[in-house]
Tab-separated table of C-alpha atoms and ligand atoms in Angstrom:
chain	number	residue	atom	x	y	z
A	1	UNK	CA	43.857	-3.447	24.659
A	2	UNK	CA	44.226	-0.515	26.899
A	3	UNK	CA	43.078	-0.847	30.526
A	4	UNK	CA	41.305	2.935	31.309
A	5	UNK	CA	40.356	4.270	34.770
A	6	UNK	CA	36.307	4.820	35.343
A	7	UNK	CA	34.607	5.986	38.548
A	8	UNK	CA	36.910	4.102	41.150
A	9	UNK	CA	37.656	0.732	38.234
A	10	UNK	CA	39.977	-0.368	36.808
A	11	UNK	CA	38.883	-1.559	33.307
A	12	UNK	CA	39.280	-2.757	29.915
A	13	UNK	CA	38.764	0.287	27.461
A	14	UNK	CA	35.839	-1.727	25.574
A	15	UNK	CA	34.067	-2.329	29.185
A	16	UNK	CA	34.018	1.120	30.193
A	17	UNK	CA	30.259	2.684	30.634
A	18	UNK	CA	29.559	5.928	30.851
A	19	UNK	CA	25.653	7.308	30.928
A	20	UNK	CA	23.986	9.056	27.625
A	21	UNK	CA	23.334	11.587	30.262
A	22	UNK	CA	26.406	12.695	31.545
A	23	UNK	CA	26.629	16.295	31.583
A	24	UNK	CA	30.106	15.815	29.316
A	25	UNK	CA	28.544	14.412	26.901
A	26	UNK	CA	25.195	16.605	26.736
A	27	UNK	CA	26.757	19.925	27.766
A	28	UNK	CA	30.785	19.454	27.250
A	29	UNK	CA	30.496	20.073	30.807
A	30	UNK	CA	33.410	18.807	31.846
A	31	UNK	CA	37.411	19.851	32.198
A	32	UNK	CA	40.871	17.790	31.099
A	33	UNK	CA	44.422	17.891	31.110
A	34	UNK	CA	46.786	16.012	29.615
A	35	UNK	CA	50.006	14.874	31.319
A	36	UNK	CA	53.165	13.806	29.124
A	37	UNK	CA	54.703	10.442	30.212
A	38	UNK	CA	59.056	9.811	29.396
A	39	UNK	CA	60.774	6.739	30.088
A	40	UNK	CA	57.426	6.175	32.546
A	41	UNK	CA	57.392	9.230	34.540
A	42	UNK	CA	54.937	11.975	34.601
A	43	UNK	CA	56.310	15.731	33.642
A	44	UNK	CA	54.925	18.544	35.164
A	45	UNK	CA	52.090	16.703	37.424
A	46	UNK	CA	52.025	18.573	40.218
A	47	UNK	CA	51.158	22.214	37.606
A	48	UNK	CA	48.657	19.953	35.766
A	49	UNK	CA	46.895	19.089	39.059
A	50	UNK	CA	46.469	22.899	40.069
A	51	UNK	CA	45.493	24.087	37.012
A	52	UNK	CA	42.849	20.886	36.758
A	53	UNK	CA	41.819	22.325	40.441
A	54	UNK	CA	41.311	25.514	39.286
A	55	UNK	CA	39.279	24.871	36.073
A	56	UNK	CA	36.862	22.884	38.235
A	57	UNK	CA	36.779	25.858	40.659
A	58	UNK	CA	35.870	28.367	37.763
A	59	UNK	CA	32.900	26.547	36.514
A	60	UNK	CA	31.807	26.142	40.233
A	61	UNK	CA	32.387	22.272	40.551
A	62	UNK	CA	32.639	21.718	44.514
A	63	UNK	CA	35.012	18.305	43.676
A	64	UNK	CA	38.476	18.732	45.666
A	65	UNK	CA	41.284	17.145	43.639
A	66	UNK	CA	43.686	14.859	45.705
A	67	UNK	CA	46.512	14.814	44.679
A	68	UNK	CA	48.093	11.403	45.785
A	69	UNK	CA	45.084	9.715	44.609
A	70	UNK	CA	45.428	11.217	41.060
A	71	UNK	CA	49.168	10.173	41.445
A	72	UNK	CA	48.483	6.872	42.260
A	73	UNK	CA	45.827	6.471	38.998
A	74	UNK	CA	48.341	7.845	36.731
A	75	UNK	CA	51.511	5.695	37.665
A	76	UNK	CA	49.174	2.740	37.936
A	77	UNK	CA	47.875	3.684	34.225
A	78	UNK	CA	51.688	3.879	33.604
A	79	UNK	CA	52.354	0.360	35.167
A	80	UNK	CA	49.255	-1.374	33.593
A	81	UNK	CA	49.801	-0.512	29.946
A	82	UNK	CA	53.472	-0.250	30.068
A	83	UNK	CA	53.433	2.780	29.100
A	84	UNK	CA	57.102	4.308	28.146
A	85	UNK	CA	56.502	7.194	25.956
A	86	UNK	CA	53.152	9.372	25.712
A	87	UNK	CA	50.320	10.849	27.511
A	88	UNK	CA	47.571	10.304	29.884
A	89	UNK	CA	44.359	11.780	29.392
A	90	UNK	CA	42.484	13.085	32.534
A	91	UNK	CA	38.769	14.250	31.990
A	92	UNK	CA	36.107	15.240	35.067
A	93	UNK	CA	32.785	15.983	34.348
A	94	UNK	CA	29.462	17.231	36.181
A	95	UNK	CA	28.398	13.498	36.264
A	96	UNK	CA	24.915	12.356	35.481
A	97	UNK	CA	21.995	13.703	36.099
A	98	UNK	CA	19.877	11.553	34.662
A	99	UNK	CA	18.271	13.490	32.605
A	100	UNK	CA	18.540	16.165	30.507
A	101	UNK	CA	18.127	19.974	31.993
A	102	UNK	CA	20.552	23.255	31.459
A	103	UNK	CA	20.289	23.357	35.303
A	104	UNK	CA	23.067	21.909	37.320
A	105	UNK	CA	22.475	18.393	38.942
A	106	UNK	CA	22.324	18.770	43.048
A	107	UNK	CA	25.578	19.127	44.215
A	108	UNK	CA	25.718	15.538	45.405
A	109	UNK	CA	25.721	14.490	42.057
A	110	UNK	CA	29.011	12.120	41.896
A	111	UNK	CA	31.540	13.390	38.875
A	112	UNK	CA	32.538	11.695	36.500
A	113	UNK	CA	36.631	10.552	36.445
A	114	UNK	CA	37.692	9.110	33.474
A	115	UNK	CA	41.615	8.666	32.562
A	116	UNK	CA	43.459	6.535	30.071
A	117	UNK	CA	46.562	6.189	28.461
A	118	UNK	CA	47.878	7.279	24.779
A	119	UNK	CA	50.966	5.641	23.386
A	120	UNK	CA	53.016	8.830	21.554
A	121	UNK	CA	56.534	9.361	20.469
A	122	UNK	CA	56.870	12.571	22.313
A	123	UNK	CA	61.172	12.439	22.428
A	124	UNK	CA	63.099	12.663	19.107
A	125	UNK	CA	60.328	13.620	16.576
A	126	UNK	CA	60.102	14.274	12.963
A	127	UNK	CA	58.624	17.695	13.949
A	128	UNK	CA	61.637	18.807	15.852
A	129	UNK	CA	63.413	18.632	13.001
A	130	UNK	CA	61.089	19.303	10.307
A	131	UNK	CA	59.219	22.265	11.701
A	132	UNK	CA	55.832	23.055	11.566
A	133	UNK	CA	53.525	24.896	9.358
A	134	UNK	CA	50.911	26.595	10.216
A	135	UNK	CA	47.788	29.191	8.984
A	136	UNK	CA	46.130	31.934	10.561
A	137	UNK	CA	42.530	31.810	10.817
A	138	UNK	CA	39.888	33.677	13.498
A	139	UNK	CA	39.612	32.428	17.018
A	140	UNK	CA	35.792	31.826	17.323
A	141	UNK	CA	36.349	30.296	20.699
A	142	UNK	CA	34.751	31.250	23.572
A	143	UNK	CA	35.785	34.092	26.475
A	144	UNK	CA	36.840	31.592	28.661
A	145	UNK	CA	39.748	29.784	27.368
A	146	UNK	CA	41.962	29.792	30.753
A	147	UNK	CA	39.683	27.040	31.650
A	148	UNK	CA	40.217	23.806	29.847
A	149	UNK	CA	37.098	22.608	29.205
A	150	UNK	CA	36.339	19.553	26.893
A	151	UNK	CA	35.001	21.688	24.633
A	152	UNK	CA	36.695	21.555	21.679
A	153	UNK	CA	34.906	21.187	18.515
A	154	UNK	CA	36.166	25.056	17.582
A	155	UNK	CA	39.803	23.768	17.722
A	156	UNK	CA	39.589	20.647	16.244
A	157	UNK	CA	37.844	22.327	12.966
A	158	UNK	CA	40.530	24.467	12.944
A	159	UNK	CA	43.117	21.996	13.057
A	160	UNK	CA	41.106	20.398	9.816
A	161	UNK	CA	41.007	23.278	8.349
A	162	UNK	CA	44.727	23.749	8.432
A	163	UNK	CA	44.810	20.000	7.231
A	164	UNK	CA	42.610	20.537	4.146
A	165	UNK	CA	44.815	23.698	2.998
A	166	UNK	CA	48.146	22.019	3.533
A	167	UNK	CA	48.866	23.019	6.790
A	168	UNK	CA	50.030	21.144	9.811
A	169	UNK	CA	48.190	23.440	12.350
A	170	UNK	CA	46.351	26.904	12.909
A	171	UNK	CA	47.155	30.063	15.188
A	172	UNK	CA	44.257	31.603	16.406
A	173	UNK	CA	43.068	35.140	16.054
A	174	UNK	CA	41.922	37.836	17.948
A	175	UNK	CA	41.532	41.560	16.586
A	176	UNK	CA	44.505	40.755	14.079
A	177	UNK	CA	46.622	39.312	17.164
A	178	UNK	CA	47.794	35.528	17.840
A	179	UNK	CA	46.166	34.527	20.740
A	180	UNK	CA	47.604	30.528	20.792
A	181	UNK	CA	47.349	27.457	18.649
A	182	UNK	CA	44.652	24.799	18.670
A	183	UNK	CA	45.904	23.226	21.153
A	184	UNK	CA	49.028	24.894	21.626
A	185	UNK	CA	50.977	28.338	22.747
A	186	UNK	CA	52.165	30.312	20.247
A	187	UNK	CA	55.800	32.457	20.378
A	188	UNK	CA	58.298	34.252	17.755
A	189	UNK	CA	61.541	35.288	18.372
A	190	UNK	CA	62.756	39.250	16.823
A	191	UNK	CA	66.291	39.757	17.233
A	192	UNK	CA	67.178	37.621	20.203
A	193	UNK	CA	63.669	38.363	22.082
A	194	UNK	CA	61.029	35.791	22.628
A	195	UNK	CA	57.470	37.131	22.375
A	196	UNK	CA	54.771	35.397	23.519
A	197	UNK	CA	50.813	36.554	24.259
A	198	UNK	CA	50.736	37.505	28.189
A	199	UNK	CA	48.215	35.388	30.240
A	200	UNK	CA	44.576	36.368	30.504
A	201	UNK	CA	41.104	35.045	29.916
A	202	UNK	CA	42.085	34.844	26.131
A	203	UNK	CA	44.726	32.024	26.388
A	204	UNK	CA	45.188	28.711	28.270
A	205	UNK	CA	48.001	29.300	31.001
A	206	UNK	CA	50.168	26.545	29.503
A	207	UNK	CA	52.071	24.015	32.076
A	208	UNK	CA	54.655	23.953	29.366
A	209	UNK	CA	54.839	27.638	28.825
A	210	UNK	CA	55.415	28.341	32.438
A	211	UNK	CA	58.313	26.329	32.286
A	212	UNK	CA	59.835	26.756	28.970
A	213	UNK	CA	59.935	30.551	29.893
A	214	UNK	CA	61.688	29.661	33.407
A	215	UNK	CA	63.975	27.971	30.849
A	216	UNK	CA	64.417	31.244	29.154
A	217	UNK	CA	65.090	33.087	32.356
A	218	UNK	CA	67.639	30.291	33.042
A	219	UNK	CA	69.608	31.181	29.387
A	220	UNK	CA	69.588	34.853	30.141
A	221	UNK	CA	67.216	35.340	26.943
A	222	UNK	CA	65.067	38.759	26.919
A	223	UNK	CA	61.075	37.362	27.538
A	224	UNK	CA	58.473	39.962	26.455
A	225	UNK	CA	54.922	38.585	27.210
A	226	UNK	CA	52.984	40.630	24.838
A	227	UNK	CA	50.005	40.294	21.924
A	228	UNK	CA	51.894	39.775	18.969
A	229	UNK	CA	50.277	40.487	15.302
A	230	UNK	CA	50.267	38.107	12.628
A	231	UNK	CA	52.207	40.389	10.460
A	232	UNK	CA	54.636	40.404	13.191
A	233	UNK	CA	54.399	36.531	13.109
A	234	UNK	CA	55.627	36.906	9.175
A	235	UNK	CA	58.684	39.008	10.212
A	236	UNK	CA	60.321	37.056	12.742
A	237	UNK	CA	63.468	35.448	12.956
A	238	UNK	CA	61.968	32.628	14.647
A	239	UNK	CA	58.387	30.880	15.530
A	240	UNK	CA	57.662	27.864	17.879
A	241	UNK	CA	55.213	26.825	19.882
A	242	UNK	CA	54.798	24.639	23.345
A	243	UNK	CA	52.589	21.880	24.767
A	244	UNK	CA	52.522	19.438	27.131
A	245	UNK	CA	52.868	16.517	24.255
A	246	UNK	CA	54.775	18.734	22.003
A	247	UNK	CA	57.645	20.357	24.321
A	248	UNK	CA	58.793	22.806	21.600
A	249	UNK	CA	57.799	22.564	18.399
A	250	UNK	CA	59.592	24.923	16.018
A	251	UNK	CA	56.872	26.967	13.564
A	252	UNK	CA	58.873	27.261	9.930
A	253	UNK	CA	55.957	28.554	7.744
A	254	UNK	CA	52.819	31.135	8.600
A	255	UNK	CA	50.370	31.453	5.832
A	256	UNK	CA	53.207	30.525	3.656
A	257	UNK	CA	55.636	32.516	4.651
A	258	UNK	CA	58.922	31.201	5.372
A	259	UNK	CA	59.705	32.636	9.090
A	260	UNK	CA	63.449	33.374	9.177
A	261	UNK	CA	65.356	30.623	7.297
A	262	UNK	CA	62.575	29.118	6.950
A	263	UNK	CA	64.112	25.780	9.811
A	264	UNK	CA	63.908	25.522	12.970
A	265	UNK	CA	65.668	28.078	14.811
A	266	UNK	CA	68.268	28.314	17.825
A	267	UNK	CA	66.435	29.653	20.655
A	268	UNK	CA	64.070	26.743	20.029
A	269	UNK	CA	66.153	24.358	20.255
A	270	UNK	CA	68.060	25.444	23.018
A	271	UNK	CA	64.843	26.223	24.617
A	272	UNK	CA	63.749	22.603	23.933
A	273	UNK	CA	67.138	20.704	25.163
A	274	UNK	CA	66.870	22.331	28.495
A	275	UNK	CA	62.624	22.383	28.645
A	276	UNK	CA	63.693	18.243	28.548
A	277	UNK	CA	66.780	17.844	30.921
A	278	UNK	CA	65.052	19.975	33.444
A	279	UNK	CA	61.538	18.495	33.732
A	280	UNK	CA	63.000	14.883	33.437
A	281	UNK	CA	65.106	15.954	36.563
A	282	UNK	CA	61.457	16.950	38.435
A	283	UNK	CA	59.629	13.641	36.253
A	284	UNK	CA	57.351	11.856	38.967
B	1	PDD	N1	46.535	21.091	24.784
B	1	PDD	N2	46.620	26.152	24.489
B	1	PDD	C1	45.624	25.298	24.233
B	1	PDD	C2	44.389	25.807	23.594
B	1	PDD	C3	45.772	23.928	24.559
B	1	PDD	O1	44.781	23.068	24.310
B	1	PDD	C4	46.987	23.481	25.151
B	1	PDD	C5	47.196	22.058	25.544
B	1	PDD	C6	48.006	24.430	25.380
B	1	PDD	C7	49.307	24.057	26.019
B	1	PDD	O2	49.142	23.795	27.391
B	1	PDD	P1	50.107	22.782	28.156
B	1	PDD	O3	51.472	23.287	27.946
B	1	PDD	O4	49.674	22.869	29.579
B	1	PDD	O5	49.907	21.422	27.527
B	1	PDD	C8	47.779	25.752	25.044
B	1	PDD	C9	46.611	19.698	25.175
B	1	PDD	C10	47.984	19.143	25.089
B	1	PDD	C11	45.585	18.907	24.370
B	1	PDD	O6	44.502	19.426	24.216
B	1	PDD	O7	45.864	17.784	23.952
Protein backbone atom coordinates (compact mmCIF):
# COMPACT_ATOMS: atom_id res chain seq x y z
CA UNK A 1 0.00 0.00 0.00
CA UNK A 2 1.02 3.40 -1.09
CA UNK A 3 1.64 6.05 1.58
CA UNK A 4 0.01 9.56 -0.17
CA UNK A 5 0.56 13.14 1.09
CA UNK A 6 -2.84 15.01 2.46
CA UNK A 7 -3.06 18.50 3.98
CA UNK A 8 0.34 18.47 6.00
CA UNK A 9 0.06 14.00 6.64
CA UNK A 10 1.61 11.64 5.83
CA UNK A 11 -0.79 8.70 5.18
CA UNK A 12 -1.82 5.41 4.05
CA UNK A 13 -3.68 5.82 0.60
CA UNK A 14 -6.91 3.97 2.13
CA UNK A 15 -6.83 6.61 5.22
CA UNK A 16 -6.78 9.59 3.21
CA UNK A 17 -10.10 11.96 3.65
CA UNK A 18 -10.96 14.42 1.59
CA UNK A 19 -14.54 16.46 2.02
CA UNK A 20 -17.67 15.73 -0.52
CA UNK A 21 -17.35 19.42 -0.72
CA UNK A 22 -14.16 20.21 -1.95
CA UNK A 23 -14.31 22.53 -4.71
CA UNK A 24 -12.17 19.66 -6.87
CA UNK A 25 -14.49 17.47 -6.59
CA UNK A 26 -17.77 19.71 -7.11
CA UNK A 27 -16.27 22.18 -9.59
CA UNK A 28 -12.86 20.40 -10.98
CA UNK A 29 -11.60 23.39 -9.37
CA UNK A 30 -8.42 22.49 -8.91
CA UNK A 31 -4.81 22.32 -10.94
CA UNK A 32 -2.00 19.25 -11.26
CA UNK A 33 1.16 18.35 -12.62
CA UNK A 34 2.79 15.42 -12.90
CA UNK A 35 6.53 14.99 -12.27
CA UNK A 36 8.48 11.87 -13.83
CA UNK A 37 10.68 10.02 -11.26
CA UNK A 38 14.26 7.83 -12.82
CA UNK A 39 16.42 5.84 -10.76
CA UNK A 40 14.58 8.12 -7.76
CA UNK A 41 15.12 11.54 -8.93
CA UNK A 42 12.68 14.05 -10.06
CA UNK A 43 13.09 15.45 -13.91
CA UNK A 44 12.24 18.75 -14.67
CA UNK A 45 10.91 19.91 -11.01
CA UNK A 46 11.89 23.12 -10.84
CA UNK A 47 9.59 23.90 -14.70
CA UNK A 48 6.78 21.81 -13.12
CA UNK A 49 6.76 24.06 -10.01
CA UNK A 50 6.43 27.38 -12.15
CA UNK A 51 4.09 26.27 -14.38
CA UNK A 52 1.95 24.72 -11.16
CA UNK A 53 2.52 28.54 -9.83
CA UNK A 54 1.22 29.95 -12.67
CA UNK A 55 -1.95 27.82 -13.23
CA UNK A 56 -2.93 28.71 -9.67
CA UNK A 57 -2.24 32.39 -10.53
CA UNK A 58 -4.59 32.24 -13.68
CA UNK A 59 -7.60 30.98 -11.93
CA UNK A 60 -6.89 33.64 -9.17
CA UNK A 61 -5.83 31.17 -6.31
CA UNK A 62 -3.79 33.54 -3.79
CA UNK A 63 -1.70 30.06 -2.55
CA UNK A 64 2.22 30.79 -3.03
CA UNK A 65 3.99 27.55 -3.98
CA UNK A 66 7.28 26.85 -1.99
CA UNK A 67 9.35 25.32 -3.55
CA UNK A 68 11.60 23.44 -0.96
CA UNK A 69 8.57 22.33 0.75
CA UNK A 70 7.15 20.72 -2.47
CA UNK A 71 10.76 19.28 -2.83
CA UNK A 72 10.85 17.88 0.34
CA UNK A 73 7.08 16.05 -0.20
CA UNK A 74 8.17 14.66 -3.40
CA UNK A 75 11.63 13.04 -2.42
CA UNK A 76 9.98 11.94 0.79
CA UNK A 77 7.08 10.30 -1.50
CA UNK A 78 10.18 8.94 -3.37
CA UNK A 79 11.83 7.56 -0.11
CA UNK A 80 8.55 6.17 1.44
CA UNK A 81 7.33 4.01 -1.43
CA UNK A 82 10.63 3.26 -2.88
CA UNK A 83 9.85 4.57 -5.68
CA UNK A 84 12.54 3.89 -8.68
CA UNK A 85 10.74 4.40 -11.84
CA UNK A 86 7.42 6.57 -12.39
CA UNK A 87 5.54 9.59 -11.48
CA UNK A 88 4.20 11.66 -8.76
CA UNK A 89 0.97 13.16 -8.97
CA UNK A 90 0.56 16.74 -7.53
CA UNK A 91 -3.11 18.14 -7.35
CA UNK A 92 -4.22 21.69 -5.43
CA UNK A 93 -7.57 22.58 -5.18
CA UNK A 94 -9.85 25.60 -3.89
CA UNK A 95 -10.38 23.51 -0.66
CA UNK A 96 -13.71 23.17 1.02
CA UNK A 97 -16.17 25.29 1.41
CA UNK A 98 -18.47 23.45 3.00
CA UNK A 99 -21.01 23.71 0.99
CA UNK A 100 -21.98 23.91 -2.28
CA UNK A 101 -22.08 27.56 -4.16
CA UNK A 102 -20.50 28.66 -7.79
CA UNK A 103 -19.04 31.51 -5.64
CA UNK A 104 -15.52 31.22 -4.45
CA UNK A 105 -14.97 30.23 -0.70
CA UNK A 106 -13.32 33.41 1.35
CA UNK A 107 -9.95 33.57 0.55
CA UNK A 108 -8.92 32.02 3.85
CA UNK A 109 -10.30 28.98 2.78
CA UNK A 110 -7.19 26.41 3.27
CA UNK A 111 -6.41 24.42 -0.27
CA UNK A 112 -6.40 21.36 -0.68
CA UNK A 113 -2.66 19.45 -1.34
CA UNK A 114 -2.88 16.12 -2.29
CA UNK A 115 0.25 14.11 -3.88
CA UNK A 116 1.01 10.45 -4.34
CA UNK A 117 3.10 8.24 -6.09
CA UNK A 118 2.53 6.00 -9.43
CA UNK A 119 4.83 3.09 -10.09
CA UNK A 120 5.51 3.33 -14.24
CA UNK A 121 8.11 1.94 -16.52
CA UNK A 122 8.89 5.25 -18.02
CA UNK A 123 12.79 4.06 -19.42
CA UNK A 124 13.01 1.34 -22.13
CA UNK A 125 9.32 0.94 -23.24
CA UNK A 126 7.45 -1.11 -25.65
CA UNK A 127 6.22 2.23 -27.13
CA UNK A 128 9.63 3.47 -28.00
CA UNK A 129 9.97 0.85 -30.10
CA UNK A 130 6.64 0.03 -31.25
CA UNK A 131 5.28 3.47 -32.02
CA UNK A 132 2.13 4.82 -31.46
CA UNK A 133 -1.10 5.10 -33.22
CA UNK A 134 -3.22 7.53 -33.07
CA UNK A 135 -6.82 9.22 -34.57
CA UNK A 136 -7.88 12.58 -35.15
CA UNK A 137 -10.96 13.67 -33.61
CA UNK A 138 -12.31 17.51 -32.56
CA UNK A 139 -10.87 19.25 -29.58
CA UNK A 140 -14.08 20.12 -27.57
CA UNK A 141 -11.93 21.34 -24.76
CA UNK A 142 -12.17 24.43 -23.30
CA UNK A 143 -10.26 28.05 -24.20
CA UNK A 144 -8.09 27.67 -21.49
CA UNK A 145 -5.89 24.78 -21.91
CA UNK A 146 -2.42 26.56 -20.84
CA UNK A 147 -3.77 26.02 -17.46
CA UNK A 148 -3.76 22.48 -16.23
CA UNK A 149 -6.70 22.10 -14.55
CA UNK A 150 -8.08 18.68 -13.27
CA UNK A 151 -10.49 18.86 -15.64
CA UNK A 152 -10.28 16.22 -17.79
CA UNK A 153 -13.24 14.24 -18.62
CA UNK A 154 -12.93 15.77 -22.49
CA UNK A 155 -9.49 14.03 -22.77
CA UNK A 156 -10.02 11.00 -21.17
CA UNK A 157 -13.20 10.27 -23.61
CA UNK A 158 -11.04 10.92 -26.20
CA UNK A 159 -8.43 8.67 -25.23
CA UNK A 160 -11.49 5.89 -25.10
CA UNK A 161 -12.52 6.77 -28.03
CA UNK A 162 -9.22 6.11 -29.69
CA UNK A 163 -9.29 2.79 -27.57
CA UNK A 164 -12.68 1.58 -28.89
CA UNK A 165 -11.55 2.23 -32.69
CA UNK A 166 -8.17 0.59 -32.34
CA UNK A 167 -6.19 3.34 -31.55
CA UNK A 168 -3.62 3.93 -28.89
CA UNK A 169 -4.37 7.72 -28.54
CA UNK A 170 -6.12 10.89 -30.16
CA UNK A 171 -4.72 14.34 -31.55
CA UNK A 172 -6.92 17.00 -30.98
CA UNK A 173 -8.50 19.39 -33.40
CA UNK A 174 -8.96 22.81 -33.95
CA UNK A 175 -10.30 24.39 -37.36
CA UNK A 176 -8.68 21.28 -39.22
CA UNK A 177 -5.27 21.93 -37.20
CA UNK A 178 -3.54 19.61 -34.41
CA UNK A 179 -3.60 21.44 -31.46
CA UNK A 180 -1.89 18.47 -28.96
CA UNK A 181 -2.74 15.02 -27.75
CA UNK A 182 -4.86 14.04 -24.77
CA UNK A 183 -2.49 14.41 -22.67
CA UNK A 184 0.33 14.98 -24.79
CA UNK A 185 2.21 17.49 -27.46
CA UNK A 186 1.96 16.69 -30.75
CA UNK A 187 5.03 17.19 -33.61
CA UNK A 188 5.91 15.83 -37.31
CA UNK A 189 8.96 16.05 -38.92
CA UNK A 190 8.95 17.21 -43.19
CA UNK A 191 12.23 16.86 -44.62
CA UNK A 192 14.55 17.32 -41.70
CA UNK A 193 12.18 20.09 -39.94
CA UNK A 194 10.34 19.52 -36.75
CA UNK A 195 6.92 21.19 -36.61
CA UNK A 196 5.20 21.61 -33.70
CA UNK A 197 1.89 23.97 -32.72
CA UNK A 198 3.46 27.39 -31.22
CA UNK A 199 2.34 28.14 -27.59
CA UNK A 200 -0.88 29.97 -26.86
CA UNK A 201 -4.10 29.64 -24.93
CA UNK A 202 -4.88 26.57 -27.23
CA UNK A 203 -2.12 24.18 -25.94
CA UNK A 204 -0.54 23.21 -22.58
CA UNK A 205 3.12 24.75 -22.53
CA UNK A 206 4.67 21.30 -22.08
CA UNK A 207 7.76 20.93 -19.45
CA UNK A 208 8.87 18.27 -21.84
CA UNK A 209 8.42 20.25 -24.97
CA UNK A 210 10.46 23.10 -23.70
CA UNK A 211 13.18 20.88 -23.33
CA UNK A 212 13.02 18.40 -26.04
CA UNK A 213 13.13 21.51 -28.40
CA UNK A 214 16.34 22.92 -26.43
CA UNK A 215 17.41 19.39 -27.41
CA UNK A 216 16.72 20.21 -30.96
CA UNK A 217 18.55 23.49 -30.81
CA UNK A 218 21.41 21.44 -29.26
CA UNK A 219 21.45 18.91 -32.66
CA UNK A 220 21.39 21.85 -34.99
CA UNK A 221 17.81 20.56 -36.27
CA UNK A 222 15.53 23.37 -38.06
CA UNK A 223 12.39 23.99 -35.23
CA UNK A 224 9.33 25.64 -36.83
CA UNK A 225 6.64 26.25 -34.09
CA UNK A 226 3.66 26.45 -36.24
CA UNK A 227 -0.25 25.00 -36.52
CA UNK A 228 0.17 22.05 -38.45
CA UNK A 229 -2.97 20.38 -40.43
CA UNK A 230 -3.91 16.94 -40.13
CA UNK A 231 -3.38 16.37 -43.74
CA UNK A 232 -0.01 17.64 -43.12
CA UNK A 233 0.14 15.11 -40.18
CA UNK A 234 -0.55 12.25 -43.09
CA UNK A 235 2.42 13.52 -45.19
CA UNK A 236 5.20 13.57 -42.92
CA UNK A 237 8.26 11.81 -42.74
CA UNK A 238 7.97 11.57 -39.15
CA UNK A 239 5.35 12.03 -36.05
CA UNK A 240 6.06 11.91 -32.22
CA UNK A 241 4.87 13.31 -29.45
CA UNK A 242 6.26 14.44 -25.74
CA UNK A 243 5.21 14.24 -22.08
CA UNK A 244 6.45 14.33 -18.92
CA UNK A 245 5.78 10.30 -18.45
CA UNK A 246 6.26 9.64 -22.05
CA UNK A 247 9.67 11.54 -23.02
CA UNK A 248 9.23 10.91 -26.78
CA UNK A 249 6.96 8.77 -28.01
CA UNK A 250 7.25 8.14 -31.75
CA UNK A 251 3.53 8.50 -33.66
CA UNK A 252 3.67 5.58 -36.62
CA UNK A 253 -0.02 5.69 -37.74
CA UNK A 254 -2.71 8.84 -38.06
CA UNK A 255 -6.15 7.77 -38.95
CA UNK A 256 -4.49 4.85 -40.48
CA UNK A 257 -2.09 6.19 -42.31
CA UNK A 258 1.29 4.93 -42.11
CA UNK A 259 3.49 8.28 -41.41
CA UNK A 260 6.78 7.79 -43.27
CA UNK A 261 7.93 4.14 -42.95
CA UNK A 262 5.46 3.68 -41.00
CA UNK A 263 8.44 3.09 -37.47
CA UNK A 264 9.69 5.20 -35.45
CA UNK A 265 11.80 7.69 -36.99
CA UNK A 266 15.43 9.25 -36.44
CA UNK A 267 14.91 12.63 -35.21
CA UNK A 268 12.83 10.93 -32.52
CA UNK A 269 15.03 8.96 -31.36
CA UNK A 270 17.84 11.09 -31.33
CA UNK A 271 15.61 13.61 -29.87
CA UNK A 272 14.70 11.06 -27.14
CA UNK A 273 18.46 9.76 -26.26
CA UNK A 274 19.53 13.24 -25.53
CA UNK A 275 15.81 14.55 -23.95
CA UNK A 276 17.15 11.48 -21.29
CA UNK A 277 20.99 12.04 -20.80
CA UNK A 278 20.35 15.69 -20.37
CA UNK A 279 17.50 15.89 -17.83
CA UNK A 280 19.04 12.92 -15.81
CA UNK A 281 22.19 15.24 -15.65
CA UNK A 282 19.67 18.21 -14.03
CA UNK A 283 17.42 15.02 -12.10
CA UNK A 284 16.78 16.39 -8.43
N1 LIG B 1 -0.09 15.40 -19.29
N2 LIG B 1 -0.67 18.48 -23.28
C1 LIG B 1 -1.58 18.02 -22.42
C2 LIG B 1 -3.02 18.24 -22.70
C3 LIG B 1 -1.17 17.31 -21.26
O1 LIG B 1 -2.07 16.84 -20.40
C4 LIG B 1 0.22 17.10 -21.04
C5 LIG B 1 0.73 16.39 -19.83
C6 LIG B 1 1.14 17.60 -21.99
C7 LIG B 1 2.62 17.45 -21.83
O2 LIG B 1 3.10 18.29 -20.82
P1 LIG B 1 4.41 17.90 -19.98
O3 LIG B 1 5.48 17.71 -20.97
O4 LIG B 1 4.64 19.08 -19.10
O5 LIG B 1 4.09 16.63 -19.24
C8 LIG B 1 0.65 18.29 -23.09
C9 LIG B 1 0.29 14.75 -18.06
C10 LIG B 1 1.53 13.95 -18.19
C11 LIG B 1 -0.90 13.94 -17.54
O6 LIG B 1 -1.98 14.47 -17.62
O7 LIG B 1 -0.72 12.84 -17.03
Amino acid sequence: MRTVYLNGDYVPENEARISIFDRGFLFADGVYEVTTVVDGKLIGFDGHIERLQRSLKELDYTYKVEREKFLTIHRELVSRNSLDQGMIYLQITRGNPDDRDFEFPPIDTPVTIVLFTQKKQVVGTATEVKGLSVISIDDLRWGRRDIKTVQLLYPSLAKMEAKTRGADDAWLMQDGFVTEGTSNNAYIVKDGKIITRDLSKDILHGITRKSVLACARLLQMEVEERPFTIEEAYTADEAFSTSASGFTNPVVTIDGNKIGSGTPGPVGDKLRALYLEENMKAAV
